[in-house]
Coordinates of C-alpha atoms in Angstrom, one line a residue:
M1 CA 70.0 148.2 -16.5
I2 CA 71.9 148.7 -19.8
E3 CA 75.4 150.2 -19.5
F4 CA 78.0 151.1 -22.2
A5 CA 81.6 150.4 -21.4
W6 CA 82.8 153.0 -24.0
S7 CA 80.0 155.5 -23.9
G8 CA 82.3 158.3 -25.2
L9 CA 82.0 156.9 -28.7
F10 CA 78.6 158.4 -29.0
W11 CA 80.3 161.8 -29.4
L12 CA 81.0 160.5 -33.0
L13 CA 77.3 160.4 -33.9
P14 CA 77.3 163.7 -35.8
L15 CA 80.5 162.8 -37.7
P16 CA 78.9 161.9 -41.0
L17 CA 77.0 165.2 -41.1
L18 CA 80.0 167.2 -40.0
M19 CA 82.0 165.5 -42.8
R20 CA 79.3 166.6 -45.3
W21 CA 78.5 170.1 -44.1
L22 CA 81.5 171.6 -42.4
P23 CA 82.9 174.2 -44.7
A24 CA 86.5 173.2 -43.9
V25 CA 85.8 169.7 -45.0
A26 CA 83.6 170.5 -47.9
S27 CA 86.1 172.9 -49.3
R28 CA 88.8 170.3 -49.7
Q29 CA 89.5 169.4 -53.3
Q30 CA 91.4 166.1 -52.6
A31 CA 90.7 163.3 -50.2
A32 CA 92.8 160.5 -48.9
L33 CA 90.3 158.0 -50.3
R34 CA 88.1 159.0 -53.3
V35 CA 84.9 157.1 -53.8
P36 CA 83.0 158.5 -56.8
M37 CA 80.0 156.4 -56.1
M38 CA 79.6 157.9 -52.6
A39 CA 79.8 161.4 -54.0
R40 CA 76.9 160.6 -56.3
F41 CA 75.0 159.0 -53.5
E42 CA 75.4 162.0 -51.2
Q43 CA 74.3 164.4 -53.9
Q44 CA 71.2 162.4 -54.8
A45 CA 70.4 161.7 -51.2
L46 CA 70.4 165.4 -50.3
T47 CA 68.8 166.9 -53.4
G48 CA 66.4 164.2 -54.1
S49 CA 65.6 162.6 -57.5
P50 CA 62.6 161.9 -59.6
S51 CA 62.6 158.3 -58.5
G52 CA 62.3 159.5 -54.8
G53 CA 63.5 157.6 -51.8
R54 CA 66.9 159.1 -51.5
P55 CA 66.2 161.0 -48.2
L56 CA 65.0 157.7 -46.7
L57 CA 68.2 156.0 -47.7
L58 CA 70.2 158.7 -46.0
L59 CA 68.1 158.3 -42.9
L60 CA 68.6 154.6 -42.9
A61 CA 72.4 155.0 -43.4
L62 CA 72.5 157.4 -40.4
I63 CA 70.6 154.9 -38.3
A64 CA 73.0 152.2 -39.3
W65 CA 75.9 154.5 -38.3
A66 CA 74.3 155.1 -34.9
L67 CA 73.8 151.3 -34.4
L68 CA 77.5 150.7 -35.3
L69 CA 78.6 153.2 -32.6
A70 CA 76.2 151.5 -30.1
A71 CA 77.8 148.1 -30.8
A72 CA 81.3 149.6 -30.6
A73 CA 80.5 151.1 -27.2
R74 CA 80.1 147.6 -25.8
P75 CA 76.6 147.6 -24.4
G76 CA 75.8 145.1 -21.7
W77 CA 73.0 144.2 -19.3
V78 CA 74.0 144.6 -15.7
G79 CA 71.9 142.9 -13.1
E80 CA 71.2 143.7 -9.5
A81 CA 74.2 143.4 -7.1
V82 CA 74.5 140.0 -5.5
E83 CA 76.4 139.6 -2.3
L84 CA 78.7 136.6 -2.4
P85 CA 78.5 134.5 0.8
V86 CA 82.2 134.1 1.4
S87 CA 83.2 132.7 4.8
G88 CA 86.8 132.1 3.9
R89 CA 87.1 128.8 5.7
D90 CA 89.5 126.2 4.5
L91 CA 88.0 122.8 5.3
M92 CA 89.5 119.4 4.5
L93 CA 87.5 116.1 4.6
A94 CA 89.4 112.9 5.2
V95 CA 87.4 109.8 4.5
D96 CA 88.3 106.2 5.4
L97 CA 88.2 103.7 2.5
S98 CA 89.4 100.7 4.4
G99 CA 87.8 97.3 4.0
S100 CA 85.7 97.6 7.1
M101 CA 83.7 100.4 5.5
E102 CA 81.9 97.6 3.6
A103 CA 79.8 96.8 6.7
E104 CA 76.1 97.3 5.9
D105 CA 75.0 98.6 9.3
F106 CA 73.4 101.9 8.1
V107 CA 69.8 102.3 6.8
V108 CA 68.5 104.8 4.3
Q109 CA 64.9 104.8 3.3
G110 CA 64.4 101.3 4.8
Q111 CA 67.3 99.8 2.9
A112 CA 70.6 98.6 4.5
I113 CA 73.7 100.3 2.9
N114 CA 77.4 100.2 3.7
R115 CA 79.2 102.8 5.7
L116 CA 80.9 104.4 2.8
L117 CA 77.7 105.0 0.9
A118 CA 76.1 106.5 4.0
T119 CA 79.1 108.8 4.3
Q120 CA 78.9 109.8 0.6
I121 CA 75.2 110.7 1.0
V122 CA 75.4 112.7 4.2
A123 CA 78.8 114.3 3.5
G124 CA 77.7 115.1 0.0
E125 CA 74.8 117.2 1.3
F126 CA 77.2 118.8 3.8
I127 CA 79.5 119.8 1.0
E128 CA 76.7 121.4 -0.9
R129 CA 75.8 123.6 2.1
R130 CA 79.4 124.9 2.6
V131 CA 78.9 127.9 0.2
G132 CA 81.9 130.2 0.3
D133 CA 84.3 127.7 1.9
R134 CA 87.3 126.2 0.2
L135 CA 86.9 122.4 0.4
G136 CA 89.5 119.6 -0.1
L137 CA 89.2 115.8 0.0
I138 CA 91.6 113.3 1.3
L139 CA 91.0 109.5 0.9
F140 CA 92.9 107.1 3.0
G141 CA 93.3 103.4 3.6
R142 CA 96.7 101.8 3.8
N143 CA 97.9 105.0 2.0
A144 CA 96.6 108.5 2.1
Y145 CA 96.3 110.7 -0.9
V146 CA 94.7 114.0 -1.9
Q147 CA 91.7 113.4 -4.2
T148 CA 90.8 117.1 -4.4
P149 CA 93.0 120.1 -3.4
L150 CA 91.3 123.1 -1.8
T151 CA 88.8 124.6 -4.1
F152 CA 85.5 126.5 -4.2
D153 CA 84.1 124.0 -6.7
R154 CA 81.8 122.1 -4.4
K155 CA 80.3 120.1 -7.3
T156 CA 83.7 118.6 -8.2
V157 CA 84.5 117.7 -4.6
R158 CA 81.1 116.0 -4.1
T159 CA 81.5 114.1 -7.4
L160 CA 84.9 112.8 -6.6
L161 CA 83.7 111.7 -3.1
E162 CA 80.8 109.8 -4.7
E163 CA 83.2 108.1 -7.1
A164 CA 85.4 106.8 -4.2
A165 CA 85.5 103.0 -3.8
I166 CA 86.3 100.8 -0.8
G167 CA 89.8 99.5 -1.0
L168 CA 90.9 102.1 -3.5
A169 CA 93.7 103.2 -1.1
G170 CA 94.2 99.8 0.5
K171 CA 92.3 97.7 3.0
E172 CA 94.1 99.0 6.1
T173 CA 93.8 102.3 7.9
A174 CA 96.5 105.0 8.1
I175 CA 94.9 107.7 10.3
G176 CA 98.2 109.4 11.1
D177 CA 99.2 109.7 7.5
A178 CA 95.9 111.3 6.6
I179 CA 96.3 113.9 9.3
G180 CA 99.9 114.6 8.3
L181 CA 98.9 114.9 4.6
A182 CA 96.2 117.4 5.5
V183 CA 98.6 119.6 7.5
K184 CA 101.1 119.5 4.6
R185 CA 98.5 120.4 1.9
L186 CA 97.0 123.2 4.1
R187 CA 100.5 124.7 4.7
N188 CA 101.2 124.7 1.0
S189 CA 98.0 126.4 -0.1
T190 CA 97.1 128.6 2.9
D191 CA 98.8 131.5 4.6
E192 CA 99.8 131.1 8.3
E193 CA 96.9 133.2 9.6
A194 CA 94.3 131.3 7.7
L195 CA 95.9 127.9 8.6
E196 CA 95.2 128.7 12.3
R197 CA 91.5 128.8 11.4
S198 CA 91.4 125.7 9.1
I199 CA 89.5 122.6 9.9
L200 CA 90.0 118.9 9.2
I201 CA 87.0 116.5 9.5
L202 CA 88.3 113.0 9.7
L203 CA 85.9 110.1 9.4
T204 CA 86.9 106.5 10.2
D205 CA 85.4 103.2 11.5
G206 CA 88.5 101.6 12.9
A207 CA 91.9 102.0 14.4
N208 CA 95.3 103.1 13.0
T209 CA 96.8 99.9 11.5
A210 CA 99.1 101.3 8.8
G211 CA 101.1 104.3 7.9
E212 CA 104.4 105.9 9.0
V213 CA 103.0 108.6 11.3
E214 CA 101.4 107.8 14.7
P215 CA 98.0 109.5 15.0
L216 CA 98.8 111.3 18.2
K217 CA 102.1 112.6 16.8
A218 CA 100.3 113.8 13.7
A219 CA 97.7 115.5 16.0
E220 CA 100.4 117.3 17.8
L221 CA 101.8 118.5 14.5
A222 CA 98.4 119.7 13.5
A223 CA 97.9 121.5 16.8
S224 CA 101.2 123.3 16.5
A225 CA 100.1 124.5 13.0
G226 CA 96.8 125.7 14.4
L227 CA 94.7 123.1 12.5
T228 CA 91.5 122.0 14.3
I229 CA 90.4 118.4 13.8
Y230 CA 86.9 117.1 14.3
T231 CA 86.9 113.3 14.3
I232 CA 83.9 111.1 13.5
G233 CA 83.7 107.4 14.6
I234 CA 81.3 105.7 12.3
G235 CA 79.5 102.3 12.8
A236 CA 76.6 100.8 14.6
D237 CA 77.0 99.3 18.1
E238 CA 75.2 96.1 17.2
M239 CA 73.7 94.3 14.2
I240 CA 72.1 91.0 13.5
V241 CA 74.1 88.5 11.5
R242 CA 72.6 85.4 10.0
S243 CA 74.7 82.3 9.6
L244 CA 74.3 78.5 9.5
F245 CA 73.9 78.5 13.2
G246 CA 71.1 81.0 13.2
S247 CA 71.0 84.8 13.9
Q248 CA 73.3 86.4 16.4
R249 CA 74.0 89.9 17.6
V250 CA 77.5 91.2 17.0
N251 CA 79.2 94.6 17.5
P252 CA 80.5 95.7 14.1
S253 CA 82.4 98.6 15.7
R254 CA 84.5 96.6 18.0
D255 CA 87.7 97.7 16.2
L256 CA 86.8 101.4 16.5
D257 CA 89.5 103.2 18.5
E258 CA 87.4 105.9 20.2
K259 CA 90.1 106.7 22.7
T260 CA 92.6 107.8 20.0
L261 CA 90.0 109.7 18.0
N262 CA 88.9 111.6 21.1
A263 CA 92.6 112.3 22.0
I264 CA 93.2 113.7 18.4
A265 CA 90.2 116.0 18.7
E266 CA 91.2 117.2 22.2
T267 CA 94.8 117.8 21.2
T268 CA 93.8 120.1 18.3
G269 CA 90.9 121.9 20.1
G270 CA 88.2 120.0 18.1
R271 CA 85.5 117.5 19.1
Y272 CA 84.9 113.8 18.7
F273 CA 81.5 112.6 17.4
R274 CA 80.0 109.1 17.3
A275 CA 77.8 108.2 14.4
R276 CA 75.8 105.0 15.0
D277 CA 73.3 105.5 12.3
T278 CA 72.4 107.8 9.4
Q279 CA 70.4 110.2 11.5
G280 CA 73.3 110.6 13.9
L281 CA 75.7 111.2 11.1
N282 CA 73.3 113.9 9.7
Q283 CA 73.2 115.6 13.1
I284 CA 77.0 115.6 13.4
Y285 CA 77.4 117.3 10.1
S286 CA 74.7 119.8 10.9
L287 CA 76.5 120.6 14.1
I288 CA 79.7 121.1 12.3
D289 CA 77.8 123.4 9.9
E290 CA 77.3 125.8 12.9
L291 CA 81.1 126.4 13.2
E292 CA 81.8 130.1 13.3
P293 CA 83.1 131.2 9.9
I294 CA 86.2 133.1 9.3
A295 CA 85.5 136.8 9.0
R296 CA 86.3 138.3 5.7
E297 CA 85.2 141.3 3.8
S298 CA 82.0 140.6 1.9
K299 CA 82.1 140.8 -1.9
Q300 CA 79.5 141.8 -4.4
F301 CA 79.0 140.6 -7.9
R302 CA 76.8 142.1 -10.6
P303 CA 76.0 139.6 -13.4
Q304 CA 76.7 141.0 -16.8
R305 CA 75.6 139.9 -20.3
A306 CA 77.0 141.3 -23.5
L307 CA 74.5 142.9 -25.9
F308 CA 76.7 144.3 -28.7
Y309 CA 75.6 141.7 -31.2
W310 CA 72.1 143.1 -31.3
P311 CA 72.9 146.6 -32.6
L312 CA 75.7 145.2 -34.7
A313 CA 73.3 142.8 -36.5
A314 CA 70.7 145.6 -36.9
A315 CA 73.4 147.8 -38.4
L316 CA 74.5 145.2 -40.9
L317 CA 70.9 144.5 -41.9
L318 CA 70.3 148.2 -42.5
A319 CA 73.5 148.6 -44.5
A320 CA 72.5 145.6 -46.7
L321 CA 69.0 147.2 -47.1
V322 CA 70.4 150.6 -48.1
T323 CA 72.8 149.0 -50.6
L324 CA 70.0 147.0 -52.2
L325 CA 67.6 149.9 -52.5
W326 CA 70.3 152.2 -53.8
R327 CA 71.2 149.7 -56.5
R328 CA 67.6 149.4 -57.6
Q329 CA 67.1 153.1 -58.1

């Protein structure tokens, strides 16, 4: 529907006629602004002239006045109310960029890809589904840093995840520092009540080999703050490697510290998941999708589009037309 923000301006519609016909106004001998040409125009418009057309000019002028008022009243198109799907969850993603993420033991559409690319594909789709959540991104290797603070802008979070490169934060793995950084950032940007319902999803393919904070100590700190951590161990159990001595089966996930990852999850009330292939990784993120959202009041939004320029343009065109016709007569 069309709504006017300042609909009261339409009370001014009869103002030109009142200025012309009210006895109190018509009887005034002096005006603050004298325009002799307008006096001649009013007289000819009301009385007519041999050349004709003056009443039409007056009608067009009145229409232009009405259109000016319509533009000044700020018309706008208001659409149907749309309920915003806000869950209010604060969710941080911590992704391992250590050198071991280069292992190509995942398959997508029949093509072998490395662990980071598989994570970017699956986690990217997960990010798109988290409508209404505030998402943040932490990247870690030897060091941990915040790539994206908590935001509702899912597109930016996904883009920055896709731009992440192996070794960007160092070749080693600082799991404890990543957890500690997540707790710090969530404390700075989330109130205490919401922090107790926040989630960290930590994905890695190895063991803690760097950093200043031990993973279990960081998990205890997260638990005391009310942060729930879901850990994902990524990597196939075996793959065939070709060498000069022929093909042999190896375990590319031999360095994965599942015991520590499971302990981190249990300490914070979360769960540990094992992703051996792309399908398994998809299932894990789908399961995390089913987490109960934080209850908040639903919000409604009505899209609006300004329309003032249409009556304004029409009024200016009519004014130009009236001026042109008046000069020709």
